[in-house]
Amino acid sequence: MPQVVPPVATYVFAVHSGDHVYVSGQVPLREGRLIAAGRLGDTISVELGYECARQCALNALAALKAEVGDLARVARVVKALVFVASTADFTRYPRVGDGASDLLRGLFGDAGRHARSAVGVTTLPLNSPIERRGERRSVSGPPAGTSSPRPS
């Protein structure tokens, strides 16, 4: 699990409200650097976009874990929103977004199946090719630090 990516502006990385946690947008930073910069359909391949979306999901999981203490408390992944910086003729947004969705399904099983939107935009912060936002996860189960069959 990566370290929590610190916010780059005036916001917090996650907010817990009721039984949901809202994770701020995540770009594909690994060890403090973007793993790719640019746009899909130009300098970024679909395969690299998929990897970037996966890294965004890993960063979101790090923020979630920091907020709730233990990923075993995640009862359900509810919604994901994937923004893809792309050229006007690029249309493979769903495949790129699968990088995040496949990771969550693999980690949480059926509880990782979620609603999702994947949309194209002209640019993203830091010239990132992908940003993943608005992720909500229901939180339940044992308090942080106790054992559970879910991932931690």
PDB file of C-alpha atoms in Angstrom:
ATOM      1  CA  MET A   1       0.000   0.000   0.000  1.00  0.00           C
ATOM      2  CA  PRO A   2       1.463   3.399  -0.918  1.00  0.00           C
ATOM      3  CA  GLN A   3       1.735   6.324   1.486  1.00  0.00           C
ATOM      4  CA  VAL A   4      -1.116   8.838   1.504  1.00  0.00           C
ATOM      5  CA  VAL A   5      -0.600  11.474  -1.174  1.00  0.00           C
ATOM      6  CA  PRO A   6      -0.776  14.853   0.557  1.00  0.00           C
ATOM      7  CA  PRO A   7      -3.295  17.333  -0.870  1.00  0.00           C
ATOM      8  CA  VAL A   8      -1.826  19.776  -3.399  1.00  0.00           C
ATOM      9  CA  ALA A   9      -4.296  22.555  -2.498  1.00  0.00           C
ATOM     10  CA  THR A  10      -6.764  23.510   0.252  1.00  0.00           C
ATOM     11  CA  TYR A  11      -8.668  20.273   0.922  1.00  0.00           C
ATOM     12  CA  VAL A  12      -8.324  17.053   2.920  1.00  0.00           C
ATOM     13  CA  PHE A  13      -7.593  13.630   1.446  1.00  0.00           C
ATOM     14  CA  ALA A  14     -10.799  12.044   2.809  1.00  0.00           C
ATOM     15  CA  VAL A  15     -13.952  12.883   4.772  1.00  0.00           C
ATOM     16  CA  HIS A  16     -15.952  10.390   6.824  1.00  0.00           C
ATOM     17  CA  SER A  17     -19.688  11.178   6.959  1.00  0.00           C
ATOM     18  CA  GLY A  18     -22.097   8.646   8.425  1.00  0.00           C
ATOM     19  CA  ASP A  19     -21.289   5.245   6.969  1.00  0.00           C
ATOM     20  CA  HIS A  20     -19.541   6.652   3.881  1.00  0.00           C
ATOM     21  CA  VAL A  21     -16.042   7.930   3.273  1.00  0.00           C
ATOM     22  CA  TYR A  22     -15.498  10.395   0.430  1.00  0.00           C
ATOM     23  CA  VAL A  23     -11.973  10.273  -0.986  1.00  0.00           C
ATOM     24  CA  SER A  24     -10.574  13.331  -2.763  1.00  0.00           C
ATOM     25  CA  GLY A  25      -9.336  13.078  -6.331  1.00  0.00           C
ATOM     26  CA  GLN A  26      -6.182  11.033  -6.797  1.00  0.00           C
ATOM     27  CA  VAL A  27      -3.676  11.277  -9.615  1.00  0.00           C
ATOM     28  CA  PRO A  28      -1.210   8.481 -10.471  1.00  0.00           C
ATOM     29  CA  LEU A  29       1.624   9.488  -8.179  1.00  0.00           C
ATOM     30  CA  ARG A  30       4.092   6.797  -7.181  1.00  0.00           C
ATOM     31  CA  GLU A  31       6.901   7.683  -4.790  1.00  0.00           C
ATOM     32  CA  GLY A  32       6.029  11.358  -5.186  1.00  0.00           C
ATOM     33  CA  ARG A  33       6.128  11.455  -9.010  1.00  0.00           C
ATOM     34  CA  LEU A  34       3.556  11.012 -11.750  1.00  0.00           C
ATOM     35  CA  ILE A  35       4.050   7.643 -13.426  1.00  0.00           C
ATOM     36  CA  ALA A  36       3.012   9.318 -16.693  1.00  0.00           C
ATOM     37  CA  ALA A  37       2.094  12.789 -17.943  1.00  0.00           C
ATOM     38  CA  GLY A  38       0.115  13.794 -21.000  1.00  0.00           C
ATOM     39  CA  ARG A  39      -3.074  12.722 -22.744  1.00  0.00           C
ATOM     40  CA  LEU A  40      -4.556   9.451 -23.922  1.00  0.00           C
ATOM     41  CA  GLY A  41      -4.675   9.301 -27.707  1.00  0.00           C
ATOM     42  CA  ASP A  42      -1.509  11.399 -27.870  1.00  0.00           C
ATOM     43  CA  THR A  43       1.491  10.420 -25.716  1.00  0.00           C
ATOM     44  CA  ILE A  44      -0.237   7.919 -23.390  1.00  0.00           C
ATOM     45  CA  SER A  45      -1.341   4.427 -24.485  1.00  0.00           C
ATOM     46  CA  VAL A  46      -4.489   2.694 -23.254  1.00  0.00           C
ATOM     47  CA  GLU A  47      -2.276   0.215 -21.367  1.00  0.00           C
ATOM     48  CA  LEU A  48      -0.402   2.977 -19.561  1.00  0.00           C
ATOM     49  CA  GLY A  49      -3.711   4.743 -18.858  1.00  0.00           C
ATOM     50  CA  TYR A  50      -5.007   1.512 -17.292  1.00  0.00           C
ATOM     51  CA  GLU A  51      -1.886   1.378 -15.076  1.00  0.00           C
ATOM     52  CA  CYS A  52      -2.396   5.036 -14.118  1.00  0.00           C
ATOM     53  CA  ALA A  53      -6.021   4.366 -13.128  1.00  0.00           C
ATOM     54  CA  ARG A  54      -4.845   1.423 -11.025  1.00  0.00           C
ATOM     55  CA  GLN A  55      -2.304   3.650  -9.254  1.00  0.00           C
ATOM     56  CA  CYS A  56      -5.024   6.243  -8.615  1.00  0.00           C
ATOM     57  CA  ALA A  57      -7.097   3.510  -6.955  1.00  0.00           C
ATOM     58  CA  LEU A  58      -4.134   2.423  -4.826  1.00  0.00           C
ATOM     59  CA  ASN A  59      -3.628   6.032  -3.717  1.00  0.00           C
ATOM     60  CA  ALA A  60      -7.342   6.292  -2.896  1.00  0.00           C
ATOM     61  CA  LEU A  61      -7.090   3.109  -0.822  1.00  0.00           C
ATOM     62  CA  ALA A  62      -4.169   4.601   1.108  1.00  0.00           C
ATOM     63  CA  ALA A  63      -6.284   7.691   1.869  1.00  0.00           C
ATOM     64  CA  LEU A  64      -9.228   5.502   2.848  1.00  0.00           C
ATOM     65  CA  LYS A  65      -7.081   3.378   5.146  1.00  0.00           C
ATOM     66  CA  ALA A  66      -5.655   6.492   6.784  1.00  0.00           C
ATOM     67  CA  GLU A  67      -9.196   7.762   7.398  1.00  0.00           C
ATOM     68  CA  VAL A  68     -10.776   4.550   8.767  1.00  0.00           C
ATOM     69  CA  GLY A  69      -7.729   2.743  10.172  1.00  0.00           C
ATOM     70  CA  ASP A  70      -8.286  -0.622   8.521  1.00  0.00           C
ATOM     71  CA  LEU A  71      -9.580  -1.626   5.088  1.00  0.00           C
ATOM     72  CA  ALA A  72     -11.360  -4.527   6.803  1.00  0.00           C
ATOM     73  CA  ARG A  73     -13.997  -1.943   7.748  1.00  0.00           C
ATOM     74  CA  VAL A  74     -14.952  -1.413   4.101  1.00  0.00           C
ATOM     75  CA  ALA A  75     -18.325  -3.074   3.549  1.00  0.00           C
ATOM     76  CA  ARG A  76     -18.890  -1.900  -0.026  1.00  0.00           C
ATOM     77  CA  VAL A  77     -17.342   0.189  -2.766  1.00  0.00           C
ATOM     78  CA  VAL A  78     -20.220   2.347  -4.015  1.00  0.00           C
ATOM     79  CA  LYS A  79     -19.127   4.727  -6.789  1.00  0.00           C
ATOM     80  CA  ALA A  80     -16.049   5.676  -8.782  1.00  0.00           C
ATOM     81  CA  LEU A  81     -15.546   8.597 -11.138  1.00  0.00           C
ATOM     82  CA  VAL A  82     -12.589   8.439 -13.529  1.00  0.00           C
ATOM     83  CA  PHE A  83     -11.453  11.482 -15.495  1.00  0.00           C
ATOM     84  CA  VAL A  84      -9.255  10.791 -18.517  1.00  0.00           C
ATOM     85  CA  ALA A  85      -7.233  13.589 -20.146  1.00  0.00           C
ATOM     86  CA  SER A  86      -7.432  12.807 -23.830  1.00  0.00           C
ATOM     87  CA  THR A  87      -7.487  13.974 -27.408  1.00  0.00           C
ATOM     88  CA  ALA A  88     -10.860  14.769 -28.986  1.00  0.00           C
ATOM     89  CA  ASP A  89     -10.946  11.478 -30.904  1.00  0.00           C
ATOM     90  CA  PHE A  90     -10.090   9.155 -27.989  1.00  0.00           C
ATOM     91  CA  THR A  91     -13.050   6.990 -26.884  1.00  0.00           C
ATOM     92  CA  ARG A  92     -11.679   4.093 -24.802  1.00  0.00           C
ATOM     93  CA  TYR A  93     -12.450   5.659 -21.418  1.00  0.00           C
ATOM     94  CA  PRO A  94     -14.179   2.553 -20.059  1.00  0.00           C
ATOM     95  CA  ARG A  95     -11.090   0.388 -20.667  1.00  0.00           C
ATOM     96  CA  VAL A  96      -8.821   2.913 -18.960  1.00  0.00           C
ATOM     97  CA  GLY A  97     -11.186   3.133 -15.958  1.00  0.00           C
ATOM     98  CA  ASP A  98     -11.050  -0.652 -15.659  1.00  0.00           C
ATOM     99  CA  GLY A  99      -7.546  -0.269 -14.213  1.00  0.00           C
ATOM    100  CA  ALA A 100      -9.128   1.039 -11.018  1.00  0.00           C
ATOM    101  CA  SER A 101     -12.260  -1.109 -11.115  1.00  0.00           C
ATOM    102  CA  ASP A 102     -10.369  -4.364 -11.693  1.00  0.00           C
ATOM    103  CA  LEU A 103      -8.124  -3.642  -8.702  1.00  0.00           C
ATOM    104  CA  LEU A 104     -11.092  -2.952  -6.419  1.00  0.00           C
ATOM    105  CA  ARG A 105     -12.954  -6.063  -7.562  1.00  0.00           C
ATOM    106  CA  GLY A 106      -9.821  -8.158  -7.056  1.00  0.00           C
ATOM    107  CA  LEU A 107      -9.257  -6.776  -3.580  1.00  0.00           C
ATOM    108  CA  PHE A 108     -12.822  -6.704  -2.239  1.00  0.00           C
ATOM    109  CA  GLY A 109     -14.560  -9.363  -4.359  1.00  0.00           C
ATOM    110  CA  ASP A 110     -18.258  -8.700  -4.947  1.00  0.00           C
ATOM    111  CA  ALA A 111     -18.136  -5.848  -2.410  1.00  0.00           C
ATOM    112  CA  GLY A 112     -15.715  -4.149  -4.810  1.00  0.00           C
ATOM    113  CA  ARG A 113     -18.229  -4.063  -7.691  1.00  0.00           C
ATOM    114  CA  HIS A 114     -19.371  -0.467  -8.025  1.00  0.00           C
ATOM    115  CA  ALA A 115     -21.142   2.088 -10.154  1.00  0.00           C
ATOM    116  CA  ARG A 116     -18.710   4.086 -12.282  1.00  0.00           C
ATOM    117  CA  SER A 117     -18.431   6.938 -14.721  1.00  0.00           C
ATOM    118  CA  ALA A 118     -15.392   7.419 -16.956  1.00  0.00           C
ATOM    119  CA  VAL A 119     -15.263  10.679 -18.887  1.00  0.00           C
ATOM    120  CA  GLY A 120     -12.827  12.548 -21.098  1.00  0.00           C
ATOM    121  CA  VAL A 121     -11.461  15.994 -20.284  1.00  0.00           C
ATOM    122  CA  THR A 122      -8.921  18.246 -21.974  1.00  0.00           C
ATOM    123  CA  THR A 123      -6.533  18.557 -19.033  1.00  0.00           C
ATOM    124  CA  LEU A 124      -6.039  17.469 -15.418  1.00  0.00           C
ATOM    125  CA  PRO A 125      -3.952  18.733 -12.482  1.00  0.00           C
ATOM    126  CA  LEU A 126      -0.167  18.394 -12.855  1.00  0.00           C
ATOM    127  CA  ASN A 127      -0.665  17.272 -16.508  1.00  0.00           C
ATOM    128  CA  SER A 128      -1.843  13.926 -15.167  1.00  0.00           C
ATOM    129  CA  PRO A 129      -3.497  11.605 -17.691  1.00  0.00           C
ATOM    130  CA  ILE A 130      -5.970  10.249 -15.093  1.00  0.00           C
ATOM    131  CA  GLU A 131      -7.747  11.480 -11.981  1.00  0.00           C
ATOM    132  CA  ARG A 132     -10.052   9.355  -9.903  1.00  0.00           C
ATOM    133  CA  ARG A 133     -12.553  11.182  -7.663  1.00  0.00           C
ATOM    134  CA  GLY A 134     -15.754  11.022  -5.707  1.00  0.00           C
ATOM    135  CA  GLU A 135     -15.134   7.519  -4.521  1.00  0.00           C
ATOM    136  CA  ARG A 136     -17.449   6.476  -1.734  1.00  0.00           C
ATOM    137  CA  ARG A 137     -17.159   3.408   0.388  1.00  0.00           C
ATOM    138  CA  SER A 138     -19.537   2.200   3.052  1.00  0.00           C
ATOM    139  CA  VAL A 139     -17.734   1.537   6.300  1.00  0.00           C
ATOM    140  CA  SER A 140     -18.860  -1.022   8.835  1.00  0.00           C
ATOM    141  CA  GLY A 141     -17.534  -4.023  10.642  1.00  0.00           C
ATOM    142  CA  PRO A 142     -15.143  -4.239  13.533  1.00  0.00           C
ATOM    143  CA  PRO A 143     -13.302  -1.179  14.850  1.00  0.00           C
ATOM    144  CA  ALA A 144      -9.898  -0.403  13.396  1.00  0.00           C
ATOM    145  CA  GLY A 145      -7.160  -2.770  14.486  1.00  0.00           C
ATOM    146  CA  THR A 146      -9.293  -5.915  14.961  1.00  0.00           C
ATOM    147  CA  SER A 147      -8.993  -8.945  12.768  1.00  0.00           C
ATOM    148  CA  SER A 148     -11.400  -9.637   9.935  1.00  0.00           C
ATOM    149  CA  PRO A 149     -11.388 -11.731   6.765  1.00  0.00           C
ATOM    150  CA  ARG A 150     -11.425  -8.560   4.584  1.00  0.00           C
ATOM    151  CA  PRO A 151      -8.173  -7.048   3.308  1.00  0.00           C
ATOM    152  CA  SER A 152      -6.154  -4.686   5.467  1.00  0.00           C
TER     153      SER A 152
END
